[in-house]
Coordinates of N, CA and C and ligand atoms in Angstrom, one line a residue:
M1188 N 165.1 3.4 149.3 CA 164.2 4.4 149.0 C 162.9 3.9 148.5
G1189 N 161.8 4.5 148.8 CA 160.5 4.0 148.4 C 160.2 4.1 146.9
K1190 N 159.4 3.2 146.5 CA 159.1 3.2 145.0 C 157.9 4.1 144.7
I1191 N 158.1 4.9 143.7 CA 157.1 5.9 143.3 C 156.5 5.6 142.0
A1192 N 155.2 5.7 141.9 CA 154.5 5.4 140.6 C 153.6 6.6 140.3
V1193 N 153.4 6.8 139.0 CA 152.4 7.8 138.5 C 151.3 7.0 137.8
V1194 N 150.1 7.4 138.2 CA 148.9 6.9 137.5 C 148.3 8.1 136.7
P1195 N 148.6 8.1 135.4 CA 148.2 9.3 134.6 C 146.8 9.0 133.9
G1196 N 146.1 10.1 133.6 CA 144.9 9.9 132.8 C 144.2 11.2 132.6
S1197 N 143.1 11.2 131.9 CA 142.3 12.4 131.8 C 141.3 12.5 133.0
F1198 N 140.8 11.4 133.5 CA 140.0 11.4 134.6 C 138.8 12.4 134.5
D1199 N 138.1 12.3 133.4 CA 137.1 13.4 133.1 C 135.7 12.7 133.1
P1200 N 135.1 12.3 134.2 CA 135.7 12.3 135.6 C 136.2 10.9 136.0
I1201 N 136.8 10.9 137.2 CA 137.3 9.6 137.7 C 136.1 8.6 137.9
T1202 N 136.3 7.4 137.5 CA 135.2 6.4 137.7 C 135.7 5.3 138.7
N1203 N 134.8 4.4 139.0 CA 135.2 3.3 140.0 C 136.3 2.4 139.3
G1204 N 136.3 2.4 138.0 CA 137.4 1.6 137.3 C 138.7 2.2 137.6
H1205 N 138.8 3.6 137.4 CA 140.1 4.3 137.7 C 140.5 4.1 139.2
L1206 N 139.5 4.3 140.1 CA 139.7 4.2 141.5 C 140.3 2.9 141.9
D1207 N 139.8 1.8 141.3 CA 140.2 0.5 141.6 C 141.7 0.3 141.2
I1208 N 142.1 0.9 140.1 CA 143.5 0.9 139.6 C 144.4 1.7 140.6
V1209 N 143.9 2.8 141.0 CA 144.7 3.7 141.9 C 144.9 3.0 143.3
K1210 N 143.8 2.3 143.8 CA 143.9 1.6 145.1 C 144.9 0.5 145.0
R1211 N 144.8 -0.3 143.9 CA 145.7 -1.4 143.7 C 147.2 -1.0 143.5
A1212 N 147.4 0.1 142.8 CA 148.7 0.7 142.7 C 149.3 1.1 144.1
A1213 N 148.4 1.7 144.9 CA 148.8 2.2 146.2 C 149.1 1.1 147.2
D1214 N 148.6 -0.1 146.9 CA 148.9 -1.3 147.7 C 150.4 -1.8 147.4
I1215 N 150.9 -1.4 146.2 CA 152.1 -2.0 145.8 C 153.3 -0.9 145.9
F1216 N 153.0 0.3 145.5 CA 154.0 1.3 145.5 C 153.9 2.2 146.8
D1217 N 155.1 2.8 147.1 CA 155.1 3.6 148.3 C 154.4 4.9 148.2
I1218 N 154.6 5.5 147.0 CA 153.9 6.8 146.8 C 153.3 6.7 145.4
V1219 N 152.0 7.1 145.3 CA 151.3 7.1 144.0 C 150.8 8.5 143.6
Y1220 N 151.3 9.0 142.5 CA 150.8 10.3 142.1 C 149.8 10.0 141.0
V1221 N 148.6 10.5 141.3 CA 147.5 10.5 140.3 C 147.6 11.8 139.6
A1222 N 148.0 11.7 138.3 CA 148.2 12.9 137.5 C 147.2 13.2 136.5
V1223 N 146.5 14.3 136.6 CA 145.5 14.6 135.6 C 146.3 15.3 134.4
M1224 N 146.3 14.6 133.3 CA 147.0 15.1 132.2 C 146.1 16.0 131.4
N1225 N 146.5 17.2 131.2 CA 145.7 18.2 130.6 C 146.0 18.2 129.1
N1226 N 145.4 17.3 128.4 CA 145.6 17.1 127.0 C 144.8 18.1 126.2
S1227 N 145.4 19.0 125.5 CA 144.7 20.0 124.8 C 143.8 19.5 123.6
S1228 N 144.1 18.3 123.2 CA 143.3 17.8 122.0 C 141.9 17.3 122.4
K1229 N 141.7 17.2 123.7 CA 140.4 16.7 124.2 C 139.6 17.9 124.7
N1230 N 138.3 17.8 124.7 CA 137.5 18.9 125.1 C 136.8 18.4 126.4
P1231 N 137.4 18.6 127.6 CA 136.8 18.0 128.8 C 135.6 18.6 129.3
L1232 N 134.8 17.8 130.0 CA 133.6 18.3 130.7 C 133.9 19.0 132.0
F1233 N 134.9 18.5 132.7 CA 135.4 19.1 134.0 C 136.7 19.7 133.7
N1234 N 136.9 20.9 134.3 CA 138.3 21.5 134.1 C 139.3 20.7 135.1
V1235 N 140.5 21.0 134.9 CA 141.6 20.3 135.6 C 141.4 20.4 137.1
Y1236 N 141.0 21.6 137.6 CA 140.8 21.7 139.1 C 139.6 20.9 139.6
E1237 N 138.6 20.9 138.8 CA 137.4 20.1 139.2 C 137.7 18.6 139.2
R1238 N 138.5 18.2 138.2 CA 138.9 16.8 138.1 C 139.8 16.4 139.3
M1239 N 140.7 17.3 139.7 CA 141.6 17.1 140.8 C 140.9 17.0 142.1
D1240 N 139.9 17.9 142.3 CA 139.1 18.0 143.5 C 138.3 16.7 143.7
L1241 N 137.7 16.2 142.6 CA 137.0 14.9 142.7 C 137.9 13.8 143.1
I1242 N 139.1 13.7 142.5 CA 140.0 12.6 142.8 C 140.5 12.7 144.2
R1243 N 140.8 14.0 144.6 CA 141.2 14.2 146.0 C 140.2 13.7 147.0
E1244 N 139.0 14.0 146.7 CA 137.9 13.6 147.6 C 137.7 12.1 147.7
V1245 N 137.8 11.4 146.6 CA 137.5 10.0 146.6 C 138.7 9.1 147.0
T1246 N 139.9 9.8 147.1 CA 141.1 9.0 147.5 C 141.6 9.5 148.9
K1247 N 140.8 10.3 149.5 CA 141.2 10.9 150.8 C 141.6 9.9 151.9
D1248 N 141.1 8.7 151.8 CA 141.4 7.7 152.8 C 142.7 6.8 152.4
I1249 N 143.3 7.1 151.3 CA 144.5 6.4 150.9 C 145.7 7.3 151.2
P1250 N 146.4 7.0 152.3 CA 147.5 8.0 152.7 C 148.6 8.2 151.7
N1251 N 148.9 7.2 150.9 CA 150.1 7.4 150.0 C 149.8 7.8 148.6
V1252 N 148.6 8.4 148.5 CA 148.2 8.9 147.1 C 148.3 10.5 147.1
R1253 N 148.9 11.0 146.1 CA 149.0 12.5 145.9 C 148.4 12.8 144.6
I1254 N 147.7 14.0 144.6 CA 147.0 14.4 143.4 C 147.7 15.5 142.7
D1255 N 147.9 15.5 141.4 CA 148.6 16.5 140.7 C 148.1 16.6 139.3
S1256 N 148.7 17.5 138.5 CA 148.3 17.7 137.1 C 149.5 18.1 136.3
S1257 N 149.4 17.9 135.0 CA 150.5 18.2 134.1 C 150.0 18.5 132.8
S1258 N 150.5 19.5 132.1 CA 150.1 19.7 130.7 C 151.2 19.4 129.7
G1259 N 152.3 18.8 130.2 CA 153.4 18.5 129.3 C 153.4 17.0 129.0
L1260 N 154.6 16.6 128.6 CA 154.8 15.1 128.3 C 154.7 14.3 129.6
L1261 N 154.0 13.2 129.5 CA 154.0 12.3 130.7 C 155.4 11.9 131.2
I1262 N 156.3 11.6 130.3 CA 157.6 11.1 130.7 C 158.3 12.2 131.5
D1263 N 158.2 13.5 131.1 CA 158.8 14.6 131.8 C 158.2 14.8 133.2
Y1264 N 156.9 14.6 133.2 CA 156.2 14.7 134.5 C 156.7 13.6 135.4
A1265 N 156.8 12.4 134.9 CA 157.2 11.2 135.7 C 158.7 11.5 136.2
K1266 N 159.5 12.0 135.4 CA 160.9 12.3 135.8 C 160.9 13.4 136.9
S1267 N 160.0 14.4 136.8 CA 160.0 15.5 137.7 C 159.6 15.0 139.1
V1268 N 158.8 14.0 139.2 CA 158.5 13.5 140.6 C 159.3 12.2 140.9
K1269 N 160.4 12.0 140.1 CA 161.3 10.9 140.4 C 160.6 9.5 140.4
A1270 N 159.6 9.4 139.5 CA 158.9 8.1 139.4 C 159.7 7.0 138.9
D1271 N 159.5 5.8 139.5 CA 160.1 4.6 139.0 C 159.2 3.9 138.0
A1272 N 157.9 4.2 138.1 CA 157.0 3.5 137.2 C 155.8 4.3 136.8
I1273 N 155.3 4.0 135.6 CA 154.0 4.5 135.2 C 153.0 3.4 135.3
V1274 N 151.8 3.6 135.9 CA 150.8 2.5 136.0 C 149.6 2.8 135.2
R1275 N 149.2 1.9 134.3 CA 148.0 2.1 133.5 C 147.0 1.0 133.7
G1276 N 145.8 1.2 133.6 CA 144.8 0.2 133.6 C 144.5 -0.4 132.2
L1277 N 144.2 -1.7 132.2 CA 143.9 -2.3 130.9 C 142.5 -2.9 131.0
R1278 N 141.7 -2.6 130.0 CA 140.3 -3.1 130.0 C 140.1 -4.3 129.1
A1279 N 140.5 -4.0 127.8 CA 140.2 -5.0 126.8 C 141.3 -4.9 125.7
I1280 N 141.2 -5.8 124.8 CA 142.2 -5.9 123.7 C 142.2 -4.5 123.0
S1281 N 141.1 -3.9 123.0 CA 141.0 -2.6 122.3 C 141.9 -1.5 123.0
D1282 N 142.2 -1.6 124.3 CA 143.1 -0.7 124.9 C 144.6 -1.1 124.5
F1283 N 144.8 -2.3 124.2 CA 146.2 -2.9 124.1 C 147.0 -2.2 123.1
E1284 N 146.5 -2.0 121.9 CA 147.3 -1.4 120.8 C 147.7 0.0 121.1
Y1285 N 146.8 0.8 121.6 CA 147.1 2.2 122.0 C 148.2 2.2 123.1
E1286 N 147.9 1.4 124.1 CA 148.9 1.4 125.3 C 150.3 0.9 124.9
M1287 N 150.3 0.0 124.0 CA 151.6 -0.6 123.5 C 152.4 0.6 122.8
Q1288 N 151.7 1.4 122.0 CA 152.3 2.4 121.3 C 152.8 3.5 122.2
I1289 N 152.0 3.9 123.2 CA 152.4 4.9 124.2 C 153.6 4.4 125.0
T1290 N 153.5 3.1 125.4 CA 154.6 2.5 126.3 C 155.9 2.5 125.5
S1291 N 155.8 2.1 124.2 CA 157.0 2.0 123.4 C 157.7 3.4 123.3
M1292 N 156.8 4.4 123.1 CA 157.3 5.8 123.0 C 157.9 6.3 124.3
N1293 N 157.3 6.0 125.4 CA 157.8 6.4 126.7 C 159.1 5.7 127.0
R1294 N 159.2 4.5 126.6 CA 160.5 3.7 126.8 C 161.6 4.3 125.9
F1295 N 161.2 4.7 124.7 CA 162.2 5.4 123.8 C 162.7 6.7 124.4
L1296 N 161.7 7.4 125.1 CA 162.1 8.7 125.7 C 162.9 8.6 126.9
D1297 N 162.6 7.5 127.7 CA 163.3 7.3 129.0 C 163.2 5.8 129.3
E1298 N 164.3 5.1 129.1 CA 164.2 3.6 129.3 C 164.2 3.2 130.8
H1299 N 164.5 4.2 131.7 CA 164.5 3.9 133.1 C 163.2 3.8 133.8
I1300 N 162.2 4.4 133.1 CA 160.9 4.4 133.8 C 160.0 3.3 133.2
E1301 N 159.7 2.4 134.0 CA 159.0 1.2 133.5 C 157.5 1.4 133.5
T1302 N 156.8 0.8 132.6 CA 155.3 0.9 132.6 C 154.7 -0.4 133.1
F1303 N 153.8 -0.3 134.0 CA 153.1 -1.5 134.6 C 151.6 -1.4 134.2
F1304 N 151.0 -2.5 133.9 CA 149.6 -2.6 133.6 C 148.9 -3.4 134.7
I1305 N 147.8 -2.8 135.1 CA 146.9 -3.6 136.0 C 145.6 -3.9 135.3
M1306 N 145.3 -5.1 135.3 CA 144.1 -5.6 134.6 C 142.8 -5.2 135.4
T1307 N 141.9 -4.6 134.7 CA 140.7 -4.2 135.4 C 139.9 -5.4 136.0
Q1308 N 139.0 -5.1 136.9 CA 138.1 -6.2 137.3 C 137.0 -6.3 136.3
N1309 N 136.5 -7.6 136.1 CA 135.5 -7.8 135.1 C 134.4 -6.8 135.1
K1310 N 133.9 -6.5 136.3 CA 132.8 -5.6 136.4 C 133.0 -4.2 135.9
Y1311 N 134.3 -3.8 135.7 CA 134.6 -2.5 135.2 C 135.1 -2.5 133.8
S1312 N 135.1 -3.7 133.1 CA 135.7 -3.8 131.8 C 135.1 -3.0 130.7
F1313 N 133.8 -2.6 130.9 CA 133.1 -1.8 129.9 C 133.1 -0.4 130.3
L1314 N 133.7 0.0 131.4 CA 133.5 1.3 132.0 C 134.5 2.3 131.5
S1315 N 134.0 3.5 131.1 CA 134.9 4.5 130.7 C 134.3 5.9 131.1
S1316 N 135.1 6.9 131.2 CA 134.6 8.2 131.6 C 133.6 8.7 130.5
S1317 N 133.9 8.4 129.2 CA 133.0 8.9 128.2 C 131.6 8.2 128.2
I1318 N 131.6 6.9 128.5 CA 130.3 6.2 128.6 C 129.4 6.7 129.8
V1319 N 130.2 6.9 130.9 CA 129.5 7.4 132.1 C 128.9 8.8 131.8
K1320 N 129.6 9.7 131.1 CA 129.1 11.0 130.7 C 127.9 10.9 129.8
E1321 N 127.9 10.0 128.9 CA 126.8 9.8 127.9 C 125.6 9.4 128.7
V1322 N 125.7 8.4 129.5 CA 124.6 7.8 130.3 C 124.0 8.9 131.2
S1323 N 124.9 9.6 131.9 CA 124.5 10.6 132.9 C 123.7 11.8 132.2
K1324 N 124.2 12.1 131.0 CA 123.6 13.2 130.3 C 122.1 13.0 130.0
Y1325 N 121.8 11.7 129.8 CA 120.4 11.4 129.5 C 119.7 10.8 130.7
G1326 N 120.2 11.1 131.9 CA 119.5 10.8 133.1 C 119.6 9.3 133.5
G1327 N 120.5 8.5 132.9 CA 120.6 7.1 133.2 C 121.3 6.9 134.6
N1328 N 121.1 5.7 135.1 CA 121.6 5.4 136.5 C 123.1 4.9 136.4
I1329 N 124.0 5.7 137.0 CA 125.4 5.4 137.0 C 125.9 5.2 138.4
H1330 N 125.0 4.9 139.3 CA 125.2 4.8 140.7 C 126.4 3.8 141.1
E1331 N 126.4 2.7 140.4 CA 127.5 1.7 140.7 C 128.8 1.9 140.0
L1332 N 128.8 2.9 139.1 CA 129.9 3.1 138.2 C 130.9 4.1 138.6
V1333 N 130.4 5.1 139.5 CA 131.2 6.2 139.9 C 131.0 6.4 141.4
P1334 N 131.9 7.0 142.1 CA 131.6 7.4 143.5 C 130.5 8.4 143.6
P1335 N 129.7 8.4 144.7 CA 128.6 9.3 144.9 C 128.9 10.8 144.6
I1336 N 130.0 11.2 145.0 CA 130.3 12.7 144.8 C 130.5 13.0 143.3
V1337 N 131.0 12.0 142.5 CA 131.1 12.1 141.1 C 129.8 12.1 140.4
E1338 N 128.9 11.2 140.9 CA 127.5 11.2 140.4 C 126.9 12.6 140.5
E1339 N 127.0 13.1 141.7 CA 126.5 14.5 142.0 C 127.0 15.5 141.1
A1340 N 128.4 15.5 140.9 CA 129.0 16.5 140.1 C 128.6 16.4 138.6
L1341 N 128.3 15.2 138.2 CA 127.9 15.0 136.8 C 126.5 15.5 136.6
K1342 N 125.6 15.2 137.6 CA 124.2 15.8 137.6 C 124.3 17.3 137.5
G1343 N 125.1 17.9 138.4 CA 125.3 19.3 138.4 C 125.7 19.9 137.0
K1344 N 126.7 19.2 136.4 CA 127.1 19.7 135.1 C 126.0 19.7 134.1
F1345 N 125.2 18.6 134.1 CA 124.2 18.5 133.0 C 123.0 19.4 133.3
E1346 N 122.8 19.7 134.6 CA 121.7 20.6 134.9 C 122.1 22.0 134.5
E1347 N 123.4 22.3 134.6 CA 123.9 23.7 134.3 C 123.6 24.0 132.8
R1348 N 123.5 22.9 132.0 CA 123.5 23.1 130.5 C 122.1 23.4 130.0
Ligands
ADP1172 P1 143.3 8.4 128.8 O1 142.4 9.5 128.3 O2 144.7 8.7 128.9 O3 142.9 7.1 128.2 P2 141.7 7.9 131.1 O4 141.4 8.9 132.1 O5 140.6 7.4 130.2 O6 142.9 8.4 130.3 O7 142.2 6.6 131.8 C1 143.4 6.6 132.6 C2 143.8 5.2 132.8 O8 142.8 4.5 133.5 C3 144.2 4.5 131.6 O9 145.2 3.6 131.9 C4 142.9 3.7 131.3 O10 143.2 2.5 130.6 C5 142.5 3.3 132.7 N1 141.1 3.1 132.8 C6 140.1 3.8 132.4 N2 138.9 3.2 132.7 C7 139.2 2.0 133.3 C8 138.5 0.9 133.9 N3 137.2 0.9 133.8 N4 139.2 -0.1 134.5 C9 140.5 0.0 134.5 N5 141.3 0.9 134.0 C10 140.6 2.0 133.4

């Protein structure tokens, strides 16, 4: 049977750093679910459907990627799609402590689902959705940091305001 992975995140919005992780996961796993986690403690710029639409558009050429969302526990979502693994991106030491905590908790909740980490490329190591939003808000150039459709969507959001 094929191996299934979940790449979870807020993706508010998806950046080239996320996309790189999704592509690399899709090279290794048979099916990759990119799951927009609807975490109520965050106040997102894009709603879940907008975030899913952007991800769908920028991953449309990767046949084994599926786009989904969940507002529950990641581990329950992972079980529901029969995932073998959770894949996360790692940027810096600062990601490590948080990821270690989440991974330990997920392992406690279900030891059968393994978490894999993919190290970001150097060029994306400083890149986050929040920094992209901040720069875009003040009209800065984010051209090389996000796909063109995301750049447009960000411009649209900030013009709306
Ligand atoms: P969360 O809000 O759960 O941290 P994000 O949407 O910020 O979710 O990120 C989802 C995943 O993508 C996380 O594993 C995060 O470490 C990873 N990620 C975010 N930005 C990058 C990047 N520039 N390079 C590699 N991985 C990244």
